[in-house]
PDB file of C-alpha atoms in Angstrom:
ATOM      1  CA  MET A   1       6.975  -3.305  28.017  1.00 68.00           C
ATOM      2  CA  ILE A   2      10.630  -2.160  27.799  1.00 78.00           C
ATOM      3  CA  ILE A   3      11.647  -5.238  25.790  1.00 83.00           C
ATOM      4  CA  ASN A   4       8.790  -4.681  23.334  1.00 75.00           C
ATOM      5  CA  ILE A   5       9.774  -1.028  22.918  1.00 71.00           C
ATOM      6  CA  ILE A   6      13.385  -2.039  22.167  1.00 80.00           C
ATOM      7  CA  ILE A   7      12.186  -4.645  19.645  1.00 79.00           C
ATOM      8  CA  CYS A   8       9.960  -2.006  18.057  1.00 69.00           C
ATOM      9  CA  PHE A   9      12.905   0.388  17.552  1.00 75.00           C
ATOM     10  CA  ILE A  10      15.062  -2.401  16.106  1.00 82.00           C
ATOM     11  CA  GLY A  11      12.248  -3.155  13.671  1.00 75.00           C
ATOM     12  CA  LEU A  12      11.947   0.516  12.693  1.00 67.00           C
ATOM     13  CA  TYR A  13      15.665   0.685  11.885  1.00 74.00           C
ATOM     14  CA  GLY A  14      15.356  -2.491   9.811  1.00 76.00           C
ATOM     15  CA  LEU A  15      12.434  -1.004   7.885  1.00 67.00           C
ATOM     16  CA  PHE A  16      14.400   1.981   6.653  1.00 68.00           C
ATOM     17  CA  TYR A  17      17.510  -0.115   5.933  1.00 75.00           C
ATOM     18  CA  GLY A  18      15.404  -2.590   3.953  1.00 73.00           C
ATOM     19  CA  GLY A  19      13.585   0.270   2.224  1.00 64.00           C
ATOM     20  CA  GLU A  20      16.892   1.728   1.031  1.00 68.00           C
ATOM     21  CA  LYS A  21      17.925  -1.645  -0.413  1.00 76.00           C
ATOM     22  CA  LEU A  22      14.559  -2.184  -2.092  1.00 69.00           C
ATOM     23  CA  VAL A  23      14.513   1.235  -3.784  1.00 66.00           C
ATOM     24  CA  THR A  24      18.154   0.997  -4.885  1.00 72.00           C
ATOM     25  CA  GLY A  25      17.672  -2.466  -6.396  1.00 74.00           C
ATOM     26  CA  SER A  26      14.350  -1.571  -8.028  1.00 70.00           C
ATOM     27  CA  VAL A  27      15.565   1.629  -9.687  1.00 68.00           C
ATOM     28  CA  SER A  28      18.652  -0.242 -10.874  1.00 73.00           C
ATOM     29  CA  THR A  29      16.443  -2.973 -12.337  1.00 70.00           C
ATOM     30  CA  ALA A  30      14.332  -0.367 -14.142  1.00 66.00           C
ATOM     31  CA  SER A  31      17.521   1.042 -15.667  1.00 66.00           C
ATOM     32  CA  SER A  32      18.798  -2.400 -16.689  1.00 67.00           C
ATOM     33  CA  PHE A  33      15.550  -3.253 -18.509  1.00 67.00           C
ATOM     34  CA  ASN A  34      15.116   0.320 -19.778  1.00 68.00           C
ATOM     35  CA  VAL A  35      11.629   0.716 -18.294  1.00 66.00           C
ATOM     36  CA  ASN A  36      10.102   3.500 -16.259  1.00 69.00           C
ATOM     37  CA  PRO A  37      10.752   3.222 -12.483  1.00 67.00           C
ATOM     38  CA  LEU A  38       7.013   3.885 -12.050  1.00 72.00           C
ATOM     39  CA  PHE A  39       6.273   0.427 -13.498  1.00 73.00           C
ATOM     40  CA  ILE A  40       8.755  -1.216 -11.098  1.00 73.00           C
ATOM     41  CA  ALA A  41       7.170   0.709  -8.203  1.00 71.00           C
ATOM     42  CA  ILE A  42       3.612  -0.362  -9.064  1.00 76.00           C
ATOM     43  CA  THR A  43       4.578  -4.016  -9.481  1.00 76.00           C
ATOM     44  CA  ILE A  44       7.744  -5.221  -7.691  1.00 74.00           C
ATOM     45  CA  ILE A  45       7.988  -2.606  -4.919  1.00 73.00           C
ATOM     46  CA  ALA A  46       4.216  -2.533  -4.294  1.00 76.00           C
ATOM     47  CA  LEU A  47       3.913  -6.318  -4.092  1.00 74.00           C
ATOM     48  CA  GLY A  48       6.987  -6.538  -1.865  1.00 72.00           C
ATOM     49  CA  THR A  49       5.917  -3.829   0.576  1.00 69.00           C
ATOM     50  CA  SER A  50       2.338  -5.197   0.688  1.00 74.00           C
ATOM     51  CA  PHE A  51       3.471  -8.689   1.629  1.00 73.00           C
ATOM     52  CA  PRO A  52       3.207  -7.965   5.405  1.00 69.00           C
ATOM     53  CA  GLU A  53      -0.467  -7.014   4.930  1.00 73.00           C
ATOM     54  CA  LEU A  54      -1.060 -10.297   3.101  1.00 80.00           C
ATOM     55  CA  VAL A  55       0.537 -12.407   5.839  1.00 75.00           C
ATOM     56  CA  VAL A  56      -1.234 -10.553   8.653  1.00 74.00           C
ATOM     57  CA  SER A  57      -4.654 -10.705   6.958  1.00 81.00           C
ATOM     58  CA  ILE A  58      -4.525 -14.409   6.089  1.00 82.00           C
ATOM     59  CA  ASN A  59      -3.288 -15.283   9.592  1.00 77.00           C
ATOM     60  CA  ALA A  60      -6.092 -13.183  11.099  1.00 77.00           C
ATOM     61  CA  VAL A  61      -8.717 -14.963   8.982  1.00 84.00           C
ATOM     62  CA  LEU A  62      -7.329 -18.412   9.839  1.00 82.00           C
ATOM     63  CA  ASP A  63      -7.404 -17.421  13.524  1.00 76.00           C
ATOM     64  CA  GLN A  64     -11.062 -16.368  13.023  1.00 80.00           C
ATOM     65  CA  SER A  65     -10.299 -12.699  13.694  1.00 76.00           C
ATOM     66  CA  PRO A  66     -11.712 -11.119  10.494  1.00 81.00           C
ATOM     67  CA  GLY A  67     -11.889  -7.692  12.157  1.00 79.00           C
ATOM     68  CA  ILE A  68      -8.092  -7.501  12.154  1.00 76.00           C
ATOM     69  CA  ALA A  69      -7.964  -8.466   8.456  1.00 82.00           C
ATOM     70  CA  TRP A  70     -10.540  -5.839   7.465  1.00 88.00           C
ATOM     71  CA  GLY A  71      -8.923  -3.197   9.632  1.00 82.00           C
ATOM     72  CA  ASN A  72      -5.515  -4.081   8.235  1.00 80.00           C
ATOM     73  CA  VAL A  73      -6.503  -3.682   4.567  1.00 88.00           C
ATOM     74  CA  VAL A  74      -8.833  -0.689   4.870  1.00 91.00           C
ATOM     75  CA  GLY A  75      -6.597   1.035   7.410  1.00 86.00           C
ATOM     76  CA  SER A  76      -3.482   0.400   5.299  1.00 85.00           C
ATOM     77  CA  ASN A  77      -5.090   1.876   2.180  1.00 92.00           C
ATOM     78  CA  ILE A  78      -6.087   4.991   4.088  1.00 93.00           C
ATOM     79  CA  SER A  79      -2.667   5.345   5.723  1.00 89.00           C
ATOM     80  CA  ASN A  80      -0.887   4.748   2.388  1.00 90.00           C
ATOM     81  CA  ILE A  81      -2.613   7.746   0.834  1.00 93.00           C
ATOM     82  CA  LEU A  82      -2.894  10.140   3.749  1.00 93.00           C
ATOM     83  CA  LEU A  83       0.132   9.213   5.860  1.00 90.00           C
ATOM     84  CA  VAL A  84       2.706   7.762   3.417  1.00 89.00           C
ATOM     85  CA  LEU A  85       2.170  10.364   0.694  1.00 92.00           C
ATOM     86  CA  GLY A  86       1.750  13.101   3.284  1.00 92.00           C
ATOM     87  CA  LEU A  87       5.073  12.356   4.973  1.00 89.00           C
ATOM     88  CA  ALA A  88       6.905  11.931   1.656  1.00 89.00           C
ATOM     89  CA  SER A  89       5.561  15.215   0.256  1.00 91.00           C
ATOM     90  CA  LEU A  90       6.785  17.089   3.327  1.00 91.00           C
ATOM     91  CA  ILE A  91      10.332  16.190   2.322  1.00 88.00           C
ATOM     92  CA  THR A  92       9.801  17.356  -1.260  1.00 87.00           C
ATOM     93  CA  PRO A  93       6.718  17.830  -3.471  1.00 89.00           C
ATOM     94  CA  LEU A  94       5.749  14.681  -5.411  1.00 88.00           C
ATOM     95  CA  PHE A  95       5.324  14.898  -9.189  1.00 84.00           C
ATOM     96  CA  LEU A  96       3.870  12.495 -11.760  1.00 78.00           C
ATOM     97  CA  LYS A  97       3.199  13.424 -15.391  1.00 73.00           C
ATOM     98  CA  LYS A  98      -0.376  12.904 -16.602  1.00 67.00           C
ATOM     99  CA  GLU A  99       0.609  10.697 -19.550  1.00 65.00           C
ATOM    100  CA  LYS A 100       2.349   8.301 -17.143  1.00 64.00           C
ATOM    101  CA  SER A 101      -0.485   8.169 -14.630  1.00 72.00           C
ATOM    102  CA  THR A 102      -3.682   7.708 -16.663  1.00 84.00           C
ATOM    103  CA  ALA A 103      -3.803   3.897 -16.750  1.00 86.00           C
ATOM    104  CA  ASN A 104      -2.501   3.540 -13.189  1.00 88.00           C
ATOM    105  CA  ILE A 105      -5.006   6.021 -11.777  1.00 91.00           C
ATOM    106  CA  PHE A 106      -7.814   4.328 -13.733  1.00 93.00           C
ATOM    107  CA  TRP A 107      -7.059   0.922 -12.204  1.00 94.00           C
ATOM    108  CA  LEU A 108      -6.799   2.375  -8.691  1.00 95.00           C
ATOM    109  CA  PHE A 109     -10.100   4.216  -9.219  1.00 94.00           C
ATOM    110  CA  PHE A 110     -11.721   1.078 -10.659  1.00 96.00           C
ATOM    111  CA  SER A 111     -10.577  -1.219  -7.839  1.00 96.00           C
ATOM    112  CA  ALA A 112     -11.738   1.259  -5.155  1.00 96.00           C
ATOM    113  CA  ILE A 113     -15.200   1.676  -6.719  1.00 96.00           C
ATOM    114  CA  LEU A 114     -15.598  -2.081  -7.272  1.00 96.00           C
ATOM    115  CA  PHE A 115     -14.578  -2.831  -3.690  1.00 96.00           C
ATOM    116  CA  PHE A 116     -16.935  -0.167  -2.310  1.00 96.00           C
ATOM    117  CA  LEU A 117     -19.964  -1.291  -4.330  1.00 96.00           C
ATOM    118  CA  ILE A 118     -19.560  -4.977  -3.455  1.00 95.00           C
ATOM    119  CA  CYS A 119     -19.027  -4.250   0.247  1.00 94.00           C
ATOM    120  CA  ILE A 120     -22.025  -1.908   0.462  1.00 94.00           C
ATOM    121  CA  GLY A 121     -24.240  -4.052  -1.759  1.00 93.00           C
ATOM    122  CA  LEU A 122     -23.451  -7.566  -0.528  1.00 92.00           C
ATOM    123  CA  LYS A 123     -21.919  -6.785   2.879  1.00 92.00           C
ATOM    124  CA  LYS A 124     -19.547  -9.729   2.429  1.00 91.00           C
ATOM    125  CA  ILE A 125     -16.890 -11.113   0.092  1.00 93.00           C
ATOM    126  CA  SER A 126     -17.644 -14.683  -0.942  1.00 91.00           C
ATOM    127  CA  PHE A 127     -15.139 -17.284  -2.109  1.00 92.00           C
ATOM    128  CA  LEU A 128     -16.047 -16.706  -5.775  1.00 93.00           C
ATOM    129  CA  ILE A 129     -15.841 -12.932  -5.489  1.00 94.00           C
ATOM    130  CA  GLY A 130     -12.468 -13.273  -3.774  1.00 94.00           C
ATOM    131  CA  LEU A 131     -11.283 -15.473  -6.630  1.00 94.00           C
ATOM    132  CA  SER A 132     -12.612 -12.895  -9.115  1.00 96.00           C
ATOM    133  CA  PHE A 133     -10.695 -10.135  -7.308  1.00 96.00           C
ATOM    134  CA  ILE A 134      -7.436 -12.044  -7.727  1.00 95.00           C
ATOM    135  CA  LEU A 135      -8.195 -12.682 -11.401  1.00 96.00           C
ATOM    136  CA  ILE A 136      -8.819  -8.958 -11.947  1.00 96.00           C
ATOM    137  CA  LEU A 137      -5.507  -8.211 -10.200  1.00 94.00           C
ATOM    138  CA  VAL A 138      -3.704 -10.538 -12.629  1.00 93.00           C
ATOM    139  CA  ILE A 139      -5.388  -8.766 -15.574  1.00 95.00           C
ATOM    140  CA  ILE A 140      -4.282  -5.382 -14.222  1.00 92.00           C
ATOM    141  CA  ILE A 141      -0.674  -6.539 -13.854  1.00 88.00           C
ATOM    142  CA  CYS A 142      -0.711  -7.949 -17.404  1.00 88.00           C
ATOM    143  CA  HIS A 143      -2.065  -4.635 -18.719  1.00 89.00           C
ATOM    144  CA  LEU A 144       0.652  -2.675 -16.923  1.00 84.00           C
ATOM    145  CA  ILE A 145       3.294  -5.013 -18.354  1.00 80.00           C
ATOM    146  CA  TYR A 146       1.869  -4.371 -21.833  1.00 83.00           C
ATOM    147  CA  ILE A 147       2.004  -0.603 -21.260  1.00 80.00           C
ATOM    148  CA  SER A 148       5.632  -0.807 -20.115  1.00 73.00           C
ATOM    149  CA  LYS A 149       6.543  -2.661 -23.316  1.00 71.00           C
ATOM    150  CA  VAL A 150       4.811   0.010 -25.434  1.00 70.00           C
ATOM    151  CA  GLU A 151       6.693   2.746 -23.572  1.00 64.00           C
ATOM    152  CA  LYS A 152       9.956   0.889 -24.072  1.00 59.00           C
ATOM    153  CA  LYS A 153       9.386   0.676 -27.831  1.00 57.00           C
ATOM    154  CA  SER A 154       8.483   4.363 -28.007  1.00 54.00           C
ATOM    155  CA  LYS A 155      11.551   5.217 -25.898  1.00 49.00           C
ATOM    156  CA  GLN A 156       9.507   6.898 -23.177  1.00 47.00           C
ATOM    157  CA  SER A 157      11.322   5.156 -20.349  1.00 45.00           C
ATOM    158  CA  ILE A 158      13.671   7.004 -18.026  1.00 47.00           C
ATOM    159  CA  ASN A 159      17.377   6.421 -18.304  1.00 47.00           C
ATOM    160  CA  ILE A 160      19.140   6.267 -14.953  1.00 49.00           C
ATOM    161  CA  LYS A 161      22.825   5.777 -14.319  1.00 51.00           C
ATOM    162  CA  ASN A 162      23.290   2.175 -13.232  1.00 53.00           C
ATOM    163  CA  ASN A 163      26.438   0.525 -11.919  1.00 59.00           C
ATOM    164  CA  LEU A 164      24.798  -2.743 -10.777  1.00 66.00           C
ATOM    165  CA  SER A 165      24.331  -5.957 -12.726  1.00 73.00           C
ATOM    166  CA  ILE A 166      20.828  -7.394 -13.175  1.00 75.00           C
ATOM    167  CA  ARG A 167      21.671 -10.334 -10.914  1.00 79.00           C
ATOM    168  CA  LYS A 168      22.953  -8.051  -8.158  1.00 82.00           C
ATOM    169  CA  SER A 169      19.931  -5.752  -8.521  1.00 77.00           C
ATOM    170  CA  PHE A 170      17.523  -8.682  -8.077  1.00 78.00           C
ATOM    171  CA  PHE A 171      19.496  -9.901  -5.045  1.00 84.00           C
ATOM    172  CA  ILE A 172      19.285  -6.443  -3.459  1.00 82.00           C
ATOM    173  CA  ILE A 173      15.515  -6.304  -4.139  1.00 77.00           C
ATOM    174  CA  ILE A 174      14.899  -9.722  -2.564  1.00 82.00           C
ATOM    175  CA  SER A 175      17.091  -8.951   0.461  1.00 85.00           C
ATOM    176  CA  GLY A 176      15.356  -5.583   0.882  1.00 77.00           C
ATOM    177  CA  ILE A 177      11.903  -7.203   0.803  1.00 76.00           C
ATOM    178  CA  MET A 178      12.961  -9.871   3.315  1.00 82.00           C
ATOM    179  CA  ILE A 179      14.392  -7.252   5.695  1.00 81.00           C
ATOM    180  CA  LEU A 180      11.187  -5.216   5.371  1.00 71.00           C
ATOM    181  CA  ILE A 181       8.961  -8.220   6.098  1.00 72.00           C
ATOM    182  CA  ILE A 182      10.961  -9.318   9.151  1.00 81.00           C
ATOM    183  CA  SER A 183      11.221  -5.761  10.468  1.00 76.00           C
ATOM    184  CA  ALA A 184       7.495  -5.122   9.960  1.00 67.00           C
ATOM    185  CA  GLU A 185       6.734  -8.331  11.852  1.00 72.00           C
ATOM    186  CA  LEU A 186       8.885  -7.161  14.770  1.00 77.00           C
ATOM    187  CA  VAL A 187       7.202  -3.749  14.851  1.00 68.00           C
ATOM    188  CA  VAL A 188       3.657  -5.111  14.532  1.00 65.00           C
ATOM    189  CA  ASN A 189       4.038  -7.855  17.146  1.00 72.00           C
ATOM    190  CA  SER A 190       5.668  -5.546  19.695  1.00 73.00           C
ATOM    191  CA  SER A 191       3.105  -2.786  18.996  1.00 66.00           C
ATOM    192  CA  VAL A 192       0.143  -5.154  19.396  1.00 67.00           C
ATOM    193  CA  LYS A 193       1.519  -6.369  22.739  1.00 74.00           C
ATOM    194  CA  ILE A 194       2.000  -2.802  23.933  1.00 67.00           C
ATOM    195  CA  ALA A 195      -1.509  -1.815  22.735  1.00 65.00           C
ATOM    196  CA  SER A 196      -3.101  -4.859  24.375  1.00 69.00           C
ATOM    197  CA  ILE A 197      -1.705  -3.759  27.741  1.00 72.00           C
ATOM    198  CA  PHE A 198      -3.943  -0.689  27.469  1.00 67.00           C
ATOM    199  CA  GLY A 199      -7.000  -2.814  26.598  1.00 67.00           C
ATOM    200  CA  VAL A 200      -7.436  -1.614  23.009  1.00 62.00           C
ATOM    201  CA  ASN A 201     -10.027  -3.686  21.087  1.00 60.00           C
ATOM    202  CA  GLU A 202      -9.238  -5.963  18.113  1.00 55.00           C
ATOM    203  CA  THR A 203     -10.769  -3.884  15.319  1.00 60.00           C
ATOM    204  CA  PHE A 204      -9.128  -0.642  16.445  1.00 64.00           C
ATOM    205  CA  ILE A 205      -5.755  -2.420  16.661  1.00 63.00           C
ATOM    206  CA  GLY A 206      -6.290  -3.623  13.092  1.00 60.00           C
ATOM    207  CA  LEU A 207      -7.188  -0.137  11.834  1.00 62.00           C
ATOM    208  CA  THR A 208      -4.348   1.665  13.580  1.00 66.00           C
ATOM    209  CA  VAL A 209      -1.445  -0.288  15.081  1.00 66.00           C
ATOM    210  CA  ILE A 210      -1.404  -3.138  12.541  1.00 65.00           C
ATOM    211  CA  ALA A 211      -2.459  -0.954   9.589  1.00 65.00           C
ATOM    212  CA  ILE A 212       0.295   1.572  10.263  1.00 70.00           C
ATOM    213  CA  GLY A 213       2.732  -1.198  11.145  1.00 67.00           C
ATOM    214  CA  THR A 214       2.170  -3.075   7.901  1.00 63.00           C
ATOM    215  CA  SER A 215       2.341   0.256   6.013  1.00 68.00           C
ATOM    216  CA  LEU A 216       5.788   0.940   7.457  1.00 70.00           C
ATOM    217  CA  PRO A 217       7.507  -0.758   4.483  1.00 70.00           C
ATOM    218  CA  GLU A 218       5.693   1.686   2.166  1.00 72.00           C
ATOM    219  CA  ILE A 219       6.640   4.593   4.440  1.00 77.00           C
ATOM    220  CA  ALA A 220      10.283   3.513   4.590  1.00 74.00           C
ATOM    221  CA  ALA A 221      10.569   2.824   0.847  1.00 73.00           C
ATOM    222  CA  SER A 222       8.784   6.104   0.009  1.00 78.00           C
ATOM    223  CA  ILE A 223      10.996   8.280   2.216  1.00 79.00           C
ATOM    224  CA  VAL A 224      14.128   6.659   0.790  1.00 76.00           C
ATOM    225  CA  ALA A 225      12.810   7.031  -2.776  1.00 78.00           C
ATOM    226  CA  VAL A 226      11.904  10.688  -2.393  1.00 82.00           C
ATOM    227  CA  LYS A 227      15.319  11.462  -0.878  1.00 80.00           C
ATOM    228  CA  LYS A 228      16.886   9.868  -3.963  1.00 76.00           C
ATOM    229  CA  GLY A 229      14.715  12.054  -6.206  1.00 78.00           C
ATOM    230  CA  HIS A 230      12.329   9.350  -7.441  1.00 76.00           C
ATOM    231  CA  SER A 231       8.903  10.779  -6.586  1.00 79.00           C
ATOM    232  CA  GLU A 232       7.277   8.598  -9.266  1.00 81.00           C
ATOM    233  CA  VAL A 233       8.434   5.568  -7.255  1.00 80.00           C
ATOM    234  CA  VAL A 234       6.635   6.921  -4.172  1.00 85.00           C
ATOM    235  CA  ILE A 235       3.335   7.482  -5.983  1.00 88.00           C
ATOM    236  CA  GLY A 236       3.631   4.218  -7.907  1.00 86.00           C
ATOM    237  CA  ASN A 237       4.289   2.310  -4.683  1.00 84.00           C
ATOM    238  CA  VAL A 238       1.097   3.657  -3.109  1.00 89.00           C
ATOM    239  CA  ILE A 239      -1.012   3.029  -6.233  1.00 91.00           C
ATOM    240  CA  GLY A 240       0.261  -0.533  -6.595  1.00 89.00           C
ATOM    241  CA  SER A 241       0.015  -1.305  -2.871  1.00 88.00           C
ATOM    242  CA  ASN A 242      -3.586  -0.090  -2.637  1.00 93.00           C
ATOM    243  CA  ILE A 243      -4.652  -2.057  -5.709  1.00 94.00           C
ATOM    244  CA  PHE A 244      -2.939  -5.167  -4.346  1.00 92.00           C
ATOM    245  CA  ASN A 245      -4.509  -4.647  -0.899  1.00 92.00           C
ATOM    246  CA  THR A 246      -8.019  -4.141  -2.264  1.00 94.00           C
ATOM    247  CA  LEU A 247      -8.036  -6.994  -4.772  1.00 95.00           C
ATOM    248  CA  GLY A 248      -5.247  -9.390  -3.809  1.00 93.00           C
ATOM    249  CA  ILE A 249      -5.375  -9.359  -0.015  1.00 93.00           C
ATOM    250  CA  ILE A 250      -9.157  -9.064   0.291  1.00 94.00           C
ATOM    251  CA  GLY A 251      -9.484 -11.783  -2.345  1.00 93.00           C
ATOM    252  CA  ALA A 252      -7.048 -14.096  -0.539  1.00 92.00           C
ATOM    253  CA  SER A 253      -8.739 -13.396   2.813  1.00 91.00           C
ATOM    254  CA  ALA A 254     -12.126 -14.348   1.348  1.00 92.00           C
ATOM    255  CA  ILE A 255     -10.696 -17.578  -0.065  1.00 92.00           C
ATOM    256  CA  PHE A 256      -9.228 -18.578   3.310  1.00 89.00           C
ATOM    257  CA  SER A 257     -12.284 -17.477   5.322  1.00 86.00           C
ATOM    258  CA  VAL A 258     -14.422 -20.007   7.178  1.00 74.00           C
ATOM    259  CA  ASN A 259     -17.224 -21.252   4.877  1.00 74.00           C
ATOM    260  CA  GLY A 260     -15.962 -18.801   2.231  1.00 70.00           C
ATOM    261  CA  GLN A 261     -17.813 -15.874   3.837  1.00 77.00           C
ATOM    262  CA  PHE A 262     -15.657 -12.829   4.556  1.00 87.00           C
ATOM    263  CA  ILE A 263     -18.302 -10.635   6.214  1.00 90.00           C
ATOM    264  CA  VAL A 264     -17.770  -6.864   6.332  1.00 91.00           C
ATOM    265  CA  PRO A 265     -18.009  -5.435   9.891  1.00 87.00           C
ATOM    266  CA  LYS A 266     -21.049  -3.129  10.130  1.00 87.00           C
ATOM    267  CA  PHE A 267     -19.071  -0.150  11.378  1.00 84.00           C
ATOM    268  CA  PHE A 268     -16.792  -0.359   8.305  1.00 88.00           C
ATOM    269  CA  LEU A 269     -19.785   0.022   5.996  1.00 92.00           C
ATOM    270  CA  ILE A 270     -20.763   3.397   7.439  1.00 90.00           C
ATOM    271  CA  PHE A 271     -17.367   4.906   8.247  1.00 91.00           C
ATOM    272  CA  ASP A 272     -14.039   3.295   7.286  1.00 91.00           C
ATOM    273  CA  ILE A 273     -14.825   2.026   3.771  1.00 94.00           C
ATOM    274  CA  PRO A 274     -16.442   5.363   2.709  1.00 95.00           C
ATOM    275  CA  ILE A 275     -13.381   7.192   4.118  1.00 95.00           C
ATOM    276  CA  MET A 276     -11.134   4.864   2.106  1.00 95.00           C
ATOM    277  CA  LEU A 277     -13.146   5.555  -1.056  1.00 96.00           C
ATOM    278  CA  ILE A 278     -13.165   9.330  -0.541  1.00 96.00           C
ATOM    279  CA  SER A 279      -9.410   9.520   0.138  1.00 96.00           C
ATOM    280  CA  THR A 280      -8.709   7.317  -2.910  1.00 96.00           C
ATOM    281  CA  LEU A 281     -10.897   9.398  -5.242  1.00 95.00           C
ATOM    282  CA  LEU A 282      -9.395  12.669  -3.996  1.00 93.00           C
ATOM    283  CA  PHE A 283      -5.895  11.288  -4.557  1.00 94.00           C
ATOM    284  CA  CYS A 284      -6.826  10.134  -8.087  1.00 92.00           C
ATOM    285  CA  LEU A 285      -8.285  13.540  -8.986  1.00 91.00           C
ATOM    286  CA  LEU A 286      -5.319  15.383  -7.503  1.00 91.00           C
ATOM    287  CA  ILE A 287      -2.745  13.371  -9.454  1.00 88.00           C
ATOM    288  CA  TYR A 288      -4.746  13.295 -12.694  1.00 87.00           C
ATOM    289  CA  TYR A 289      -5.554  17.022 -12.868  1.00 86.00           C
ATOM    290  CA  ASN A 290      -2.742  18.574 -10.827  1.00 86.00           C
ATOM    291  CA  GLY A 291       0.094  16.126 -11.447  1.00 84.00           C
ATOM    292  CA  LYS A 292       1.668  16.737  -8.048  1.00 86.00           C
ATOM    293  CA  ILE A 293       1.230  16.620  -4.289  1.00 90.00           C
ATOM    294  CA  SER A 294       2.625  19.776  -2.723  1.00 90.00           C
ATOM    295  CA  ARG A 295       3.774  20.232   0.873  1.00 91.00           C
ATOM    296  CA  SER A 296       0.500  22.021   1.592  1.00 93.00           C
ATOM    297  CA  PHE A 297      -1.506  19.006   0.466  1.00 93.00           C
ATOM    298  CA  GLY A 298       0.913  16.812   2.430  1.00 93.00           C
ATOM    299  CA  ILE A 299       0.054  18.677   5.617  1.00 95.00           C
ATOM    300  CA  ILE A 300      -3.670  18.374   4.831  1.00 95.00           C
ATOM    301  CA  PHE A 301      -3.236  14.632   4.217  1.00 95.00           C
ATOM    302  CA  ILE A 302      -1.471  14.079   7.541  1.00 93.00           C
ATOM    303  CA  MET A 303      -3.973  16.180   9.499  1.00 95.00           C
ATOM    304  CA  SER A 304      -6.834  14.302   7.822  1.00 94.00           C
ATOM    305  CA  TYR A 305      -5.274  10.993   8.804  1.00 92.00           C
ATOM    306  CA  PHE A 306      -4.980  11.891  12.473  1.00 89.00           C
ATOM    307  CA  LEU A 307      -8.539  13.269  12.402  1.00 93.00           C
ATOM    308  CA  TYR A 308      -9.650   9.905  10.997  1.00 90.00           C
ATOM    309  CA  ILE A 309      -7.828   8.062  13.802  1.00 85.00           C
ATOM    310  CA  PHE A 310      -9.348  10.381  16.425  1.00 84.00           C
ATOM    311  CA  LEU A 311     -12.882   9.913  15.099  1.00 87.00           C
ATOM    312  CA  ASN A 312     -12.351   6.163  14.891  1.00 80.00           C
ATOM    313  CA  LEU A 313     -11.263   6.057  18.510  1.00 73.00           C
ATOM    314  CA  LYS A 314     -14.285   8.091  19.570  1.00 74.00           C
ATOM    315  CA  LEU A 315     -16.794   6.101  17.519  1.00 72.00           C
ATOM    316  CA  ALA A 316     -15.344   2.632  18.181  1.00 62.00           C
TER     317      ALA A 316
END
């Protein structure tokens, strides 16, 4: 128990150190290519910080523990919105201009609705649907790349003082992602061992311990970004991570599932997936119409998250 706690704290330190490197390198890269940091957050940072979820979910499916994979993805999406954004907004309110959020919010909204309808309607993700999810993810990334090029031509990108070369910026990004992945692995493994001592079931571990653990890179990167004054990086990271989780990780999990049948746990259909959809839609509406997440909303987000965890523990 003591050894696992020590490992957990070492992992937590590594998460914030890696998060600082990732944000620094990513913002520097955005400056070097003269693109908006929001685009870097939705693509590079989001894919990097979501990598732990991908590894955990595929391993869970290969080990024939689909409950962990479902709990990991759905729980991570909920914690990204309610916990990550909530904690970041407590430090300082998060802002994102409407003209920079329309396409991003649309794709997040679209992926959440698509995921919800297929889960409720079919109650499983087949191999072909999983493949389709990944194809849609590729289309979304291509569209965002196109938008970034249009913004660059119209000179709508943000100019940031940059003292790093492109090569050094990429090296810092890669090293930051690697530190985050290793640190998240340390935290998750030690947390699962600690939780198992108390006899917590597989699905609940996936929804809470592993979901929060694999969201730690997003939390670390978001706190670092907001302290550096890049709130658009925080919001972009969450948008990109949730899209990647919903389409990329669920799609990959379905592809690697036994007999190509990634069956949705019954309890998820009536509780967790609707909660994920509601939190996603509320976030989309808040950003689209309000353009910011204030400290008051941050407190509401955090309280809602712990209420969700409490209800999950009671209903599980």
